[in-house]
Amino acid sequence: MKSFEKNLFKADPYIAGEQPAIDSIKLNANENPYPPSPAVQEVFKNFNSEILKKYPPIDGLELREAIAENFELKAENVFLGNGSDDVLGSSFRAFFNGDKPILFADITYSFYPVWCNLLNIPYENPKVDENFELNADDYKKPNGGIVIANPNAPTSICKPLEFIEYIIKANPESVVIVDEAYIDFGGVSAVSLIPKYENLLVVQTSSKSRSLAGMRVGYALGSKILIDTLFGVKDCYNSYPMDSVALKVMLASVKDKEYFNNTVAKICKTRDNTKEQLRKLGFKVMDSKTNFLFATHPDYSAKEIFEYLKTKKIYVRYFSKPRIDNYLRITVGTDNEMQAMLDALKLFFAK
Ligand code: PMP
């Protein structure tokens, strides 16, 4: 090792799904198979690059007002970031500064332990049960903060609002983050609880339900004190995380409610049909309130199925991790993409 190397950071990063070749069926990153709202295309058509010579508006006020209106909140209750990963990373920095461990489930979004390790935040992982269900009483012990992904990833299970409120109510001394990356696909958001609980932060994204994964727009909703604290952290790193293009694109998407509702409904319908078809092929499939399905087969290993689908240029997600290493996470694509996957599975089982 060269002498300067001892001071270099040794990262233990999050590993995202593969980016396969363009002619494959990509069902491994929970992206939306449909394009963003046509209003987004209009933004690009009419875009004048002249505006790029100036910095973007520092507070993203117009977009924050539009998002706030959707939830009957005020702009002061909305924070914007470069995708919800950016918002969550800033939130861990902003809210988890105590000595006690923060709590999140043993099976959940695998970026949470990465931020804890990066920021030296102690953490504990209450175990979900054998059906991957969270137990609310596991979150009633002393802690430095709580993070619940609802619906959870990669299990796709969504807990009702009363369950989330029970945990928030039991933890007035901690900030409770509810990561709602997939809430638009059938769950009930905890946003309605924000006026009641100043310690609640709800994080959402445009990456899934709005088909804007490539644009990187996420946001947090919460009390003024939490949002002000987040802006404080942001201004210690990067005063302008939201570029001028992203602000305009997201504003156009937020205003087109009809396209949003239609697209989400289409995905939910394809999801529920695919779930039934997978069950007919012998899979055990969790009831999903997300844009993906979490499935296991009693007779074939998940890894084997994953490798086989890859040979057919169909990419799903496989996690080589304790408790879930015999499951596949399958993003809901178009009806045609799902049919191609089901046909490939039938061929595999017929062998
Ligand atoms: N939370 C969860 C539970 C997720 O699965 C993802 C997607 N990987 C994110 C947050 C981050 O999404 P994005 O940064 O694209 O908003």
Tab-separated table of N, CA, C and O in Angstrom, residues 8-63:
chain	number	residue	atom	x	y	z
A	8	LEU	N	-7.398	7.037	2.461
A	8	LEU	CA	-8.477	7.038	1.458
A	8	LEU	C	-9.705	6.341	2.020
A	8	LEU	O	-9.598	5.352	2.764
A	9	PHE	N	-10.845	6.824	1.654
A	9	PHE	CA	-12.104	6.257	2.137
A	9	PHE	C	-12.333	4.870	1.534
A	9	PHE	O	-12.159	4.681	0.332
A	10	LYS	N	-12.703	3.918	2.393
A	10	LYS	CA	-12.991	2.573	1.893
A	10	LYS	C	-14.498	2.397	1.834
A	10	LYS	O	-15.138	2.207	2.853
A	11	ALA	N	-15.045	2.486	0.644
A	11	ALA	CA	-16.507	2.492	0.498
A	11	ALA	C	-17.079	1.090	0.533
A	11	ALA	O	-16.451	0.131	0.089
A	12	ASP	N	-18.292	0.989	1.089
A	12	ASP	CA	-19.063	-0.252	1.028
A	12	ASP	C	-20.404	0.142	0.400
A	12	ASP	O	-21.421	0.255	1.060
A	13	PRO	N	-20.394	0.422	-0.912
A	13	PRO	CA	-21.532	1.115	-1.529
A	13	PRO	C	-22.740	0.232	-1.819
A	13	PRO	O	-22.636	-1.000	-1.806
A	14	TYR	N	-23.842	0.877	-2.097
A	14	TYR	CA	-25.051	0.215	-2.595
A	14	TYR	C	-24.779	-0.233	-4.034
A	14	TYR	O	-24.132	0.485	-4.804
A	15	ILE	N	-25.264	-1.426	-4.386
A	15	ILE	CA	-25.057	-1.901	-5.761
A	15	ILE	C	-26.403	-1.924	-6.486
A	15	ILE	O	-27.311	-2.663	-6.087
A	16	ALA	N	-26.531	-1.091	-7.493
A	16	ALA	CA	-27.789	-0.986	-8.241
A	16	ALA	C	-27.912	-2.144	-9.234
A	16	ALA	O	-26.929	-2.842	-9.510
A	17	GLY	N	-29.136	-2.340	-9.769
A	17	GLY	CA	-29.369	-3.382	-10.772
A	17	GLY	C	-28.516	-3.151	-12.021
A	17	GLY	O	-28.162	-2.019	-12.342
A	18	GLU	N	-28.194	-4.250	-12.726
A	18	GLU	CA	-27.359	-4.132	-13.934
A	18	GLU	C	-28.048	-3.270	-14.997
A	18	GLU	O	-29.264	-3.196	-15.036
A	19	GLN	N	-27.256	-2.678	-15.875
A	19	GLN	CA	-27.788	-1.933	-17.022
A	19	GLN	C	-27.500	-2.763	-18.268
A	19	GLN	O	-26.431	-2.635	-18.871
A	20	PRO	N	-28.407	-3.649	-18.638
A	20	PRO	CA	-28.136	-4.532	-19.765
A	20	PRO	C	-28.235	-3.811	-21.113
A	20	PRO	O	-28.636	-2.648	-21.175
A	21	ALA	N	-27.897	-4.558	-22.181
A	21	ALA	CA	-27.938	-3.990	-23.536
A	21	ALA	C	-29.357	-3.545	-23.873
A	21	ALA	O	-30.336	-4.013	-23.298
A	22	ILE	N	-29.447	-2.668	-24.839
A	22	ILE	CA	-30.691	-1.970	-25.138
A	22	ILE	C	-31.805	-2.913	-25.634
A	22	ILE	O	-32.986	-2.662	-25.408
A	23	ASP	N	-31.415	-4.038	-26.302
A	23	ASP	CA	-32.449	-4.896	-26.884
A	23	ASP	C	-32.969	-5.940	-25.888
A	23	ASP	O	-33.606	-6.906	-26.262
A	24	SER	N	-32.709	-5.751	-24.588
A	24	SER	CA	-33.186	-6.729	-23.609
A	24	SER	C	-34.453	-6.210	-22.921
A	24	SER	O	-34.834	-5.050	-23.079
A	25	ILE	N	-35.084	-7.108	-22.154
A	25	ILE	CA	-36.266	-6.714	-21.385
A	25	ILE	C	-35.786	-6.453	-19.963
A	25	ILE	O	-35.316	-7.360	-19.272
A	26	LYS	N	-35.880	-5.206	-19.546
A	26	LYS	CA	-35.245	-4.806	-18.288
A	26	LYS	C	-36.282	-4.700	-17.175
A	26	LYS	O	-37.042	-3.739	-17.124
A	27	LEU	N	-36.290	-5.714	-16.324
A	27	LEU	CA	-37.277	-5.762	-15.233
A	27	LEU	C	-36.535	-5.831	-13.903
A	27	LEU	O	-36.938	-6.550	-12.986
A	28	ASN	N	-35.409	-5.108	-13.804
A	28	ASN	CA	-34.568	-5.279	-12.606
A	28	ASN	C	-34.315	-4.007	-11.816
A	28	ASN	O	-33.524	-4.010	-10.891
A	29	ALA	N	-34.948	-2.905	-12.159
A	29	ALA	CA	-34.672	-1.674	-11.397
A	29	ALA	C	-35.951	-0.908	-11.056
A	29	ALA	O	-35.882	0.264	-10.679
A	30	ASN	N	-37.078	-1.578	-11.170
A	30	ASN	CA	-38.367	-0.967	-10.822
A	30	ASN	C	-38.618	0.356	-11.552
A	30	ASN	O	-39.209	1.292	-11.011
A	31	GLU	N	-38.129	0.386	-12.802
A	31	GLU	CA	-38.429	1.553	-13.641
A	31	GLU	C	-39.821	1.393	-14.243
A	31	GLU	O	-40.375	0.290	-14.283
A	32	ASN	N	-40.370	2.502	-14.714
A	32	ASN	CA	-41.698	2.500	-15.322
A	32	ASN	C	-41.543	2.192	-16.815
A	32	ASN	O	-40.676	2.777	-17.473
A	33	PRO	N	-42.338	1.272	-17.387
A	33	PRO	CA	-42.156	0.938	-18.796
A	33	PRO	C	-42.731	1.992	-19.746
A	33	PRO	O	-42.458	1.959	-20.946
A	34	TYR	N	-43.527	2.903	-19.213
A	34	TYR	CA	-44.177	3.907	-20.071
A	34	TYR	C	-43.384	5.215	-20.034
A	34	TYR	O	-42.696	5.497	-19.065
A	35	PRO	N	-43.521	6.030	-21.078
A	35	PRO	CA	-42.789	7.313	-21.065
A	35	PRO	C	-43.398	8.280	-20.057
A	35	PRO	O	-44.538	8.069	-19.614
A	36	PRO	N	-42.688	9.344	-19.708
A	36	PRO	CA	-43.292	10.366	-18.848
A	36	PRO	C	-44.454	11.055	-19.563
A	36	PRO	O	-44.647	10.858	-20.770
A	37	SER	N	-45.192	11.867	-18.837
A	37	SER	CA	-46.319	12.622	-19.407
A	37	SER	C	-45.914	13.339	-20.693
A	37	SER	O	-44.791	13.860	-20.802
A	38	PRO	N	-46.832	13.410	-21.691
A	38	PRO	CA	-46.523	14.189	-22.913
A	38	PRO	C	-46.172	15.641	-22.578
A	38	PRO	O	-45.451	16.288	-23.347
A	39	ALA	N	-46.633	16.137	-21.440
A	39	ALA	CA	-46.291	17.520	-21.049
A	39	ALA	C	-44.781	17.654	-20.831
A	39	ALA	O	-44.212	18.736	-21.017
A	40	VAL	N	-44.123	16.551	-20.478
A	40	VAL	CA	-42.664	16.574	-20.296
A	40	VAL	C	-41.982	16.736	-21.655
A	40	VAL	O	-41.036	17.513	-21.815
A	41	GLN	N	-42.494	16.022	-22.657
A	41	GLN	CA	-41.945	16.136	-24.015
A	41	GLN	C	-42.058	17.587	-24.507
A	41	GLN	O	-41.144	18.117	-25.133
A	42	GLU	N	-43.189	18.218	-24.162
A	42	GLU	CA	-43.404	19.631	-24.536
A	42	GLU	C	-42.326	20.526	-23.922
A	42	GLU	O	-41.849	21.467	-24.558
A	43	VAL	N	-41.957	20.225	-22.660
A	43	VAL	CA	-40.911	21.031	-22.001
A	43	VAL	C	-39.636	20.989	-22.827
A	43	VAL	O	-38.995	22.019	-23.080
A	44	PHE	N	-39.278	19.779	-23.289
A	44	PHE	CA	-38.038	19.650	-24.068
A	44	PHE	C	-38.169	20.345	-25.430
A	44	PHE	O	-37.237	20.970	-25.913
A	45	LYS	N	-39.354	20.210	-26.027
A	45	LYS	CA	-39.575	20.823	-27.348
A	45	LYS	C	-39.393	22.339	-27.269
A	45	LYS	O	-38.836	22.957	-28.161
A	46	ASN	N	-39.881	22.907	-26.183
A	46	ASN	CA	-39.865	24.371	-26.053
A	46	ASN	C	-38.665	24.876	-25.252
A	46	ASN	O	-38.617	26.045	-24.889
A	47	PHE	N	-37.734	23.978	-24.945
A	47	PHE	CA	-36.659	24.362	-24.027
A	47	PHE	C	-35.675	25.330	-24.676
A	47	PHE	O	-35.196	25.099	-25.787
A	48	ASN	N	-35.395	26.399	-23.993
A	48	ASN	CA	-34.429	27.387	-24.479
A	48	ASN	C	-33.156	27.256	-23.641
A	48	ASN	O	-33.148	27.586	-22.452
A	49	SER	N	-32.090	26.773	-24.288
A	49	SER	CA	-30.862	26.486	-23.536
A	49	SER	C	-30.228	27.745	-22.938
A	49	SER	O	-29.365	27.658	-22.068
A	50	GLU	N	-30.685	28.887	-23.392
A	50	GLU	CA	-30.195	30.170	-22.858
A	50	GLU	C	-30.320	30.206	-21.316
A	50	GLU	O	-29.463	30.759	-20.636
A	51	ILE	N	-31.367	29.573	-20.780
A	51	ILE	CA	-31.588	29.684	-19.317
A	51	ILE	C	-30.458	28.985	-18.533
A	51	ILE	O	-30.258	29.244	-17.356
A	52	LEU	N	-29.719	28.102	-19.225
A	52	LEU	CA	-28.697	27.329	-18.504
A	52	LEU	C	-27.476	28.161	-18.116
A	52	LEU	O	-26.660	27.721	-17.313
A	53	LYS	N	-27.369	29.358	-18.664
A	53	LYS	CA	-26.208	30.174	-18.289
A	53	LYS	C	-26.351	30.711	-16.854
A	53	LYS	O	-25.392	31.102	-16.231
A	54	LYS	N	-27.582	30.692	-16.364
A	54	LYS	CA	-27.837	31.161	-14.985
A	54	LYS	C	-27.993	29.968	-14.038
A	54	LYS	O	-28.459	28.896	-14.450
A	55	TYR	N	-27.677	30.145	-12.761
A	55	TYR	CA	-27.979	29.113	-11.766
A	55	TYR	C	-29.492	28.936	-11.668
A	55	TYR	O	-30.249	29.890	-11.898
A	56	PRO	N	-29.930	27.727	-11.293
A	56	PRO	CA	-31.382	27.532	-11.142
A	56	PRO	C	-31.899	28.245	-9.890
A	56	PRO	O	-31.097	28.622	-9.026
A	57	PRO	N	-33.224	28.433	-9.774
A	57	PRO	CA	-33.753	29.043	-8.544
A	57	PRO	C	-33.337	28.191	-7.341
A	57	PRO	O	-33.516	26.977	-7.345
A	58	ILE	N	-32.771	28.835	-6.347
A	58	ILE	CA	-32.126	28.102	-5.247
A	58	ILE	C	-33.118	27.309	-4.394
A	58	ILE	O	-32.792	26.261	-3.859
A	59	ASP	N	-34.367	27.810	-4.331
A	59	ASP	CA	-35.322	27.150	-3.424
A	59	ASP	C	-36.365	26.310	-4.162
A	59	ASP	O	-37.204	25.683	-3.541
A	60	GLY	N	-36.333	26.262	-5.498
A	60	GLY	CA	-37.301	25.468	-6.273
A	60	GLY	C	-38.747	25.765	-5.889
A	60	GLY	O	-39.601	24.869	-5.902
A	61	LEU	N	-39.017	27.030	-5.568
A	61	LEU	CA	-40.305	27.373	-4.947
A	61	LEU	C	-41.526	26.994	-5.790
A	61	LEU	O	-42.498	26.454	-5.258
A	62	GLU	N	-41.455	27.227	-7.105
A	62	GLU	CA	-42.634	26.965	-7.947
A	62	GLU	C	-42.991	25.470	-7.902
A	62	GLU	O	-44.166	25.095	-7.753
A	63	LEU	N	-41.982	24.623	-8.002
A	63	LEU	CA	-42.234	23.179	-7.945
A	63	LEU	C	-42.686	22.753	-6.549
A	63	LEU	O	-43.605	21.951	-6.396
